[in-house]
PDB file of C-alpha atoms in Angstrom:
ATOM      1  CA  UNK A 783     199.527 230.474  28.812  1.00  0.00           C
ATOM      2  CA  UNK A 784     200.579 228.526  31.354  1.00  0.00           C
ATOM      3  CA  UNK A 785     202.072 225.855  28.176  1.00  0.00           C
ATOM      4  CA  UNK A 786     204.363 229.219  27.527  1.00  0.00           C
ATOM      5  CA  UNK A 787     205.248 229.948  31.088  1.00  0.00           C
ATOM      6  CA  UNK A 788     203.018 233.171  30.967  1.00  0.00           C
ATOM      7  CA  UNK A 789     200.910 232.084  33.611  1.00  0.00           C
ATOM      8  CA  UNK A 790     201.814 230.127  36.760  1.00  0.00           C
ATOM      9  CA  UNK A 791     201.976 226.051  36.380  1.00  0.00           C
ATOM     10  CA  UNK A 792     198.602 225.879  38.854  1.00  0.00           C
ATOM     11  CA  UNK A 793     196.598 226.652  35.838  1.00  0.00           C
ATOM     12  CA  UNK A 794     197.917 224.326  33.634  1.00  0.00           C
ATOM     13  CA  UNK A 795     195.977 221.470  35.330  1.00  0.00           C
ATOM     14  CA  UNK A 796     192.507 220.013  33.885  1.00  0.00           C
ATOM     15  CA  UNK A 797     190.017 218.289  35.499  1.00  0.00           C
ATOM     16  CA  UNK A 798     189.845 214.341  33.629  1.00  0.00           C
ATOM     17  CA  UNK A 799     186.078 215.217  32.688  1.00  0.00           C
ATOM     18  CA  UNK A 800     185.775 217.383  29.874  1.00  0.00           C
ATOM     19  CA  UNK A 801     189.394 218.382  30.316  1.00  0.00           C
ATOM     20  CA  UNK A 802     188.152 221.689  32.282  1.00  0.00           C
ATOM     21  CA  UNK A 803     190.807 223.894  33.375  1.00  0.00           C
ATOM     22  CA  UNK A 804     189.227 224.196  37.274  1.00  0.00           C
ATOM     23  CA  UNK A 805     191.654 226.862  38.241  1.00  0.00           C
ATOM     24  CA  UNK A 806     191.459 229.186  35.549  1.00  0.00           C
ATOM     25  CA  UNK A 807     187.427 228.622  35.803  1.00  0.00           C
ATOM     26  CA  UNK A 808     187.909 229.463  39.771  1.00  0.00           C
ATOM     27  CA  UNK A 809     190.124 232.490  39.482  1.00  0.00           C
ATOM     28  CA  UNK A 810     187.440 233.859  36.709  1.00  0.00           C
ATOM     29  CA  UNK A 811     184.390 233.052  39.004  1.00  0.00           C
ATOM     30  CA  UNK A 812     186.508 235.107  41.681  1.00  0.00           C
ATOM     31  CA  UNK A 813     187.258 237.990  39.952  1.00  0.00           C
ATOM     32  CA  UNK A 814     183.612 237.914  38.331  1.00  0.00           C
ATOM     33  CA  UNK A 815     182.340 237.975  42.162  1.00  0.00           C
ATOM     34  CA  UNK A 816     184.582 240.685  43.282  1.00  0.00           C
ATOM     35  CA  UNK A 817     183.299 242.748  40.753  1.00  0.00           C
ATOM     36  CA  UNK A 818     180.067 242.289  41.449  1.00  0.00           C
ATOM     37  CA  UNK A 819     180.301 242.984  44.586  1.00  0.00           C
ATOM     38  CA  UNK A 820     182.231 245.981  44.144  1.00  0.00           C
ATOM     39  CA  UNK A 821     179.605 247.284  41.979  1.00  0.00           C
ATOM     40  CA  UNK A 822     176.868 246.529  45.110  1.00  0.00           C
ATOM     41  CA  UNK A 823     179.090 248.360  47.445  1.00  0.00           C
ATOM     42  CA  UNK A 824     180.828 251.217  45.369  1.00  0.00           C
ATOM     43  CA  UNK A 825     178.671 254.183  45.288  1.00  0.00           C
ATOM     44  CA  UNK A 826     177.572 254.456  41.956  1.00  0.00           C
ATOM     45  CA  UNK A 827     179.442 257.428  40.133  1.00  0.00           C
ATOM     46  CA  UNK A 828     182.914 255.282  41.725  1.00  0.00           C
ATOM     47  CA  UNK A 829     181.814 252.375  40.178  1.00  0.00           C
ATOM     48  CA  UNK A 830     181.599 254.129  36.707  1.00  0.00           C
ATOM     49  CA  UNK A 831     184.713 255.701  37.035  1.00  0.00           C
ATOM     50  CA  UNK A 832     186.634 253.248  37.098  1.00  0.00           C
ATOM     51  CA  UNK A 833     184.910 250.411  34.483  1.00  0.00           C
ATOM     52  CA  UNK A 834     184.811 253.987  32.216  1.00  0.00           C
ATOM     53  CA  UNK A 835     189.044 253.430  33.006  1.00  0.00           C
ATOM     54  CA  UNK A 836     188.744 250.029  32.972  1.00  0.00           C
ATOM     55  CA  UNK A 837     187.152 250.113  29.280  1.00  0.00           C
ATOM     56  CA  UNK A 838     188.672 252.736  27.959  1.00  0.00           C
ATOM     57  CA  UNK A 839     192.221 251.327  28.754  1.00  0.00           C
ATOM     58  CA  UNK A 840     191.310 248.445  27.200  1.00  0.00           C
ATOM     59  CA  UNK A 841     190.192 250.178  23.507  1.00  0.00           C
ATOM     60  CA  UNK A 842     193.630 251.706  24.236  1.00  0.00           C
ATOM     61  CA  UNK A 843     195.389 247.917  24.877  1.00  0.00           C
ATOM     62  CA  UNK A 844     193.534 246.711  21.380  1.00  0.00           C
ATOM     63  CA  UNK A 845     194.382 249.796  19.423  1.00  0.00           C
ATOM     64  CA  UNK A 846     198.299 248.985  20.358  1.00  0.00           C
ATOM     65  CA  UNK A 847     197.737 245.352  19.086  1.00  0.00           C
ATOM     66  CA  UNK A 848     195.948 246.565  15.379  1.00  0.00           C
ATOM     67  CA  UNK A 849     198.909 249.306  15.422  1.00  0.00           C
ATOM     68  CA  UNK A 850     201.648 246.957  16.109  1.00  0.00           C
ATOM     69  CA  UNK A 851     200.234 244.151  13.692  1.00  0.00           C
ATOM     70  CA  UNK A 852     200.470 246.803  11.087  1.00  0.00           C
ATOM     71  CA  UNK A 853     204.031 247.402  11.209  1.00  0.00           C
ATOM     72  CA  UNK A 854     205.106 244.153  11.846  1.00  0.00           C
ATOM     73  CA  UNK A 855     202.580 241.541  10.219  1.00  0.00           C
ATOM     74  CA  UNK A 856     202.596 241.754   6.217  1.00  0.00           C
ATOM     75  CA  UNK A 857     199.223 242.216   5.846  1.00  0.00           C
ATOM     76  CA  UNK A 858     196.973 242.585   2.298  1.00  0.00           C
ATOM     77  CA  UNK A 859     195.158 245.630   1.571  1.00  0.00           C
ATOM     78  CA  UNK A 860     192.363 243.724   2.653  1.00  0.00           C
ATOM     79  CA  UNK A 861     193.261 243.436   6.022  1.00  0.00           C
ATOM     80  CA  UNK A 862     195.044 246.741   6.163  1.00  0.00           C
ATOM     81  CA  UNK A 863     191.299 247.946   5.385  1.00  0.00           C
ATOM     82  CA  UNK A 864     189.905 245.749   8.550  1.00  0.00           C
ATOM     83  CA  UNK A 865     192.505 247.506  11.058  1.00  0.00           C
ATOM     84  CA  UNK A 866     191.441 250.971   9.690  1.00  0.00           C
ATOM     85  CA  UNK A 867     188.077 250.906  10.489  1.00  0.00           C
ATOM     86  CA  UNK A 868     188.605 248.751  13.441  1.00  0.00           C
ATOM     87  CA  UNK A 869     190.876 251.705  15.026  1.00  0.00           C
ATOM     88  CA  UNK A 870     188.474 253.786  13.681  1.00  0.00           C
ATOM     89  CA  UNK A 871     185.400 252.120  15.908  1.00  0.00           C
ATOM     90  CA  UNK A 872     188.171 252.043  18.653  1.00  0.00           C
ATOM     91  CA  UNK A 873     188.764 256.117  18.411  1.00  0.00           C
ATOM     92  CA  UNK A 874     184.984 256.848  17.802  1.00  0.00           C
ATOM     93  CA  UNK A 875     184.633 254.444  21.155  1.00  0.00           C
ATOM     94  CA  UNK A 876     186.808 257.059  23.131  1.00  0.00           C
ATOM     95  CA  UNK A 877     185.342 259.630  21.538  1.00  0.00           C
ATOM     96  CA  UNK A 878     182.506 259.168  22.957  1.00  0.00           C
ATOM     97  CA  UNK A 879     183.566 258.633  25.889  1.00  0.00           C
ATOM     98  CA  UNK A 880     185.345 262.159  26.194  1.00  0.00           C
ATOM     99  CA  UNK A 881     182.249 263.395  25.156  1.00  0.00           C
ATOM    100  CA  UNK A 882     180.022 261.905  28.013  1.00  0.00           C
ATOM    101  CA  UNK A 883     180.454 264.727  30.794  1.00  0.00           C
ATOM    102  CA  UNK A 884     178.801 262.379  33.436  1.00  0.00           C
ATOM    103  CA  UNK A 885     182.358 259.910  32.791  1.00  0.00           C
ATOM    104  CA  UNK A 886     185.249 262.476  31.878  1.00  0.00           C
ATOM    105  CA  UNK A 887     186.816 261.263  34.947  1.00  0.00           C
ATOM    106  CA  UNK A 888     187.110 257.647  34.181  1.00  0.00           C
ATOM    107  CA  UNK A 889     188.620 259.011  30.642  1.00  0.00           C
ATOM    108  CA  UNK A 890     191.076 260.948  32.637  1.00  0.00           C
ATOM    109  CA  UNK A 891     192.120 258.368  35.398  1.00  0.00           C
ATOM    110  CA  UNK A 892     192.548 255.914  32.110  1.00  0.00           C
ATOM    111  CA  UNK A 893     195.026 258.252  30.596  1.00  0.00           C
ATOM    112  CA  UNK A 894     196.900 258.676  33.990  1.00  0.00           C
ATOM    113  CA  UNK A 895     197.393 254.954  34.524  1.00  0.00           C
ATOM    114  CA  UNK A 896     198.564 254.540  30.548  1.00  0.00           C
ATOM    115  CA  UNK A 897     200.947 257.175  31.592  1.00  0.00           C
ATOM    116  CA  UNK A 898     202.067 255.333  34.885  1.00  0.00           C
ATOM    117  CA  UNK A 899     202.609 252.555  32.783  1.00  0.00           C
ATOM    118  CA  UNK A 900     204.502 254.082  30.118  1.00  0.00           C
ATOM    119  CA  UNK A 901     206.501 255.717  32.435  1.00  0.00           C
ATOM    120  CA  UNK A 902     207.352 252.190  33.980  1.00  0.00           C
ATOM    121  CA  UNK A 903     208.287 250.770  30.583  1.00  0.00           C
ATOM    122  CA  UNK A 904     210.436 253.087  29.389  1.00  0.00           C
ATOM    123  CA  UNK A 905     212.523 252.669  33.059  1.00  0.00           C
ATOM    124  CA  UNK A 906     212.506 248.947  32.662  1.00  0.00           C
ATOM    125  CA  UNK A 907     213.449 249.174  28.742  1.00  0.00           C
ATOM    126  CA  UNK A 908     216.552 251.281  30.245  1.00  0.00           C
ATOM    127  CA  UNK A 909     217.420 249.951  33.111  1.00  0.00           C
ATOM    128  CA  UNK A 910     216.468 246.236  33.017  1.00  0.00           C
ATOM    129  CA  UNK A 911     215.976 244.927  29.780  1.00  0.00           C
ATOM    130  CA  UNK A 912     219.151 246.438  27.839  1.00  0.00           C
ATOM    131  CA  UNK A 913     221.243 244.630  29.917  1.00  0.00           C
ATOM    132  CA  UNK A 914     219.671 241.171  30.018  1.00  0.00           C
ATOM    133  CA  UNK A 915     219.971 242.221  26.140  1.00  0.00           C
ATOM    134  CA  UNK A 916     223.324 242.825  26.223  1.00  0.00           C
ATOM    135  CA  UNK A 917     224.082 239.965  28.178  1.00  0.00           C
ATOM    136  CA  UNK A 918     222.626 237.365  25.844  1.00  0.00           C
ATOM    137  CA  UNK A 919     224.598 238.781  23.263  1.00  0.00           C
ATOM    138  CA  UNK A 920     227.900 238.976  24.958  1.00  0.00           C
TER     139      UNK A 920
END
């Protein structure tokens, strides 16, 4: 990612042995511990709130990926097949999620931050990207 300047140039950098990328491995083992220890310290129904958002947002990110290589990718019938019953796993997944009383909430603060973040897209797409579009074209 960093190759693509998606990530910052830091984690570009490999270690000579075994070319291991020692930041990227550090940032993971960091956000690995903070988890853990948010799981030790969050009370417990917290805790599965938000991993119940956490996981939820992410069937969400994946189904938005099969979608989008459906309408854009030329796919065989084959494949179309594959992203069928994968977003139909995916909605089962959330399903059963809804369904789980014990973690409606994590469903519900999963669908307010996809909102948030729509919301935030569509604002950029108006206000920020149009006119970088417009300006490459001009």
């Amino acid at each position: 990612m960093a190759k693509d300047c998606d990530a910052l140039k830091l984690f570009e950098r490999k270690l000579k042995f075994r070319e291991l990328p020692l930041p990227s491995l550090t940032l993971a083992t960091m956000g690995i511990s903070v988890s853990i220890v948010t799981a030790l310290l969050l009370p417990g129904k917290i805790y599965a709130y938000i991993t119940t958002a956490a996981g939820s947002m992410q069937m969400y990110n994946w189904g938005f990926i099969i979608v989008s290589a459906l309408k854009v990718l030329q796919l065989k019938a084959k494949d179309k097949m594959f992203s069928t019953i994968g977003l139909a796993l995916l909605l089962a997944a959330v399903i059963g999620v809804v369904l789980e009383s014990n973690i409606w909430w994590g469903f519900f603060i999963s669908l307010a931050l996809s909102g948030i973040i729509a919301i935030v897209t569509l604002v950029m797409q108006k206000k920020i990207w149009n006119k970088e579009h417009a300006k490459k074209q001009a």
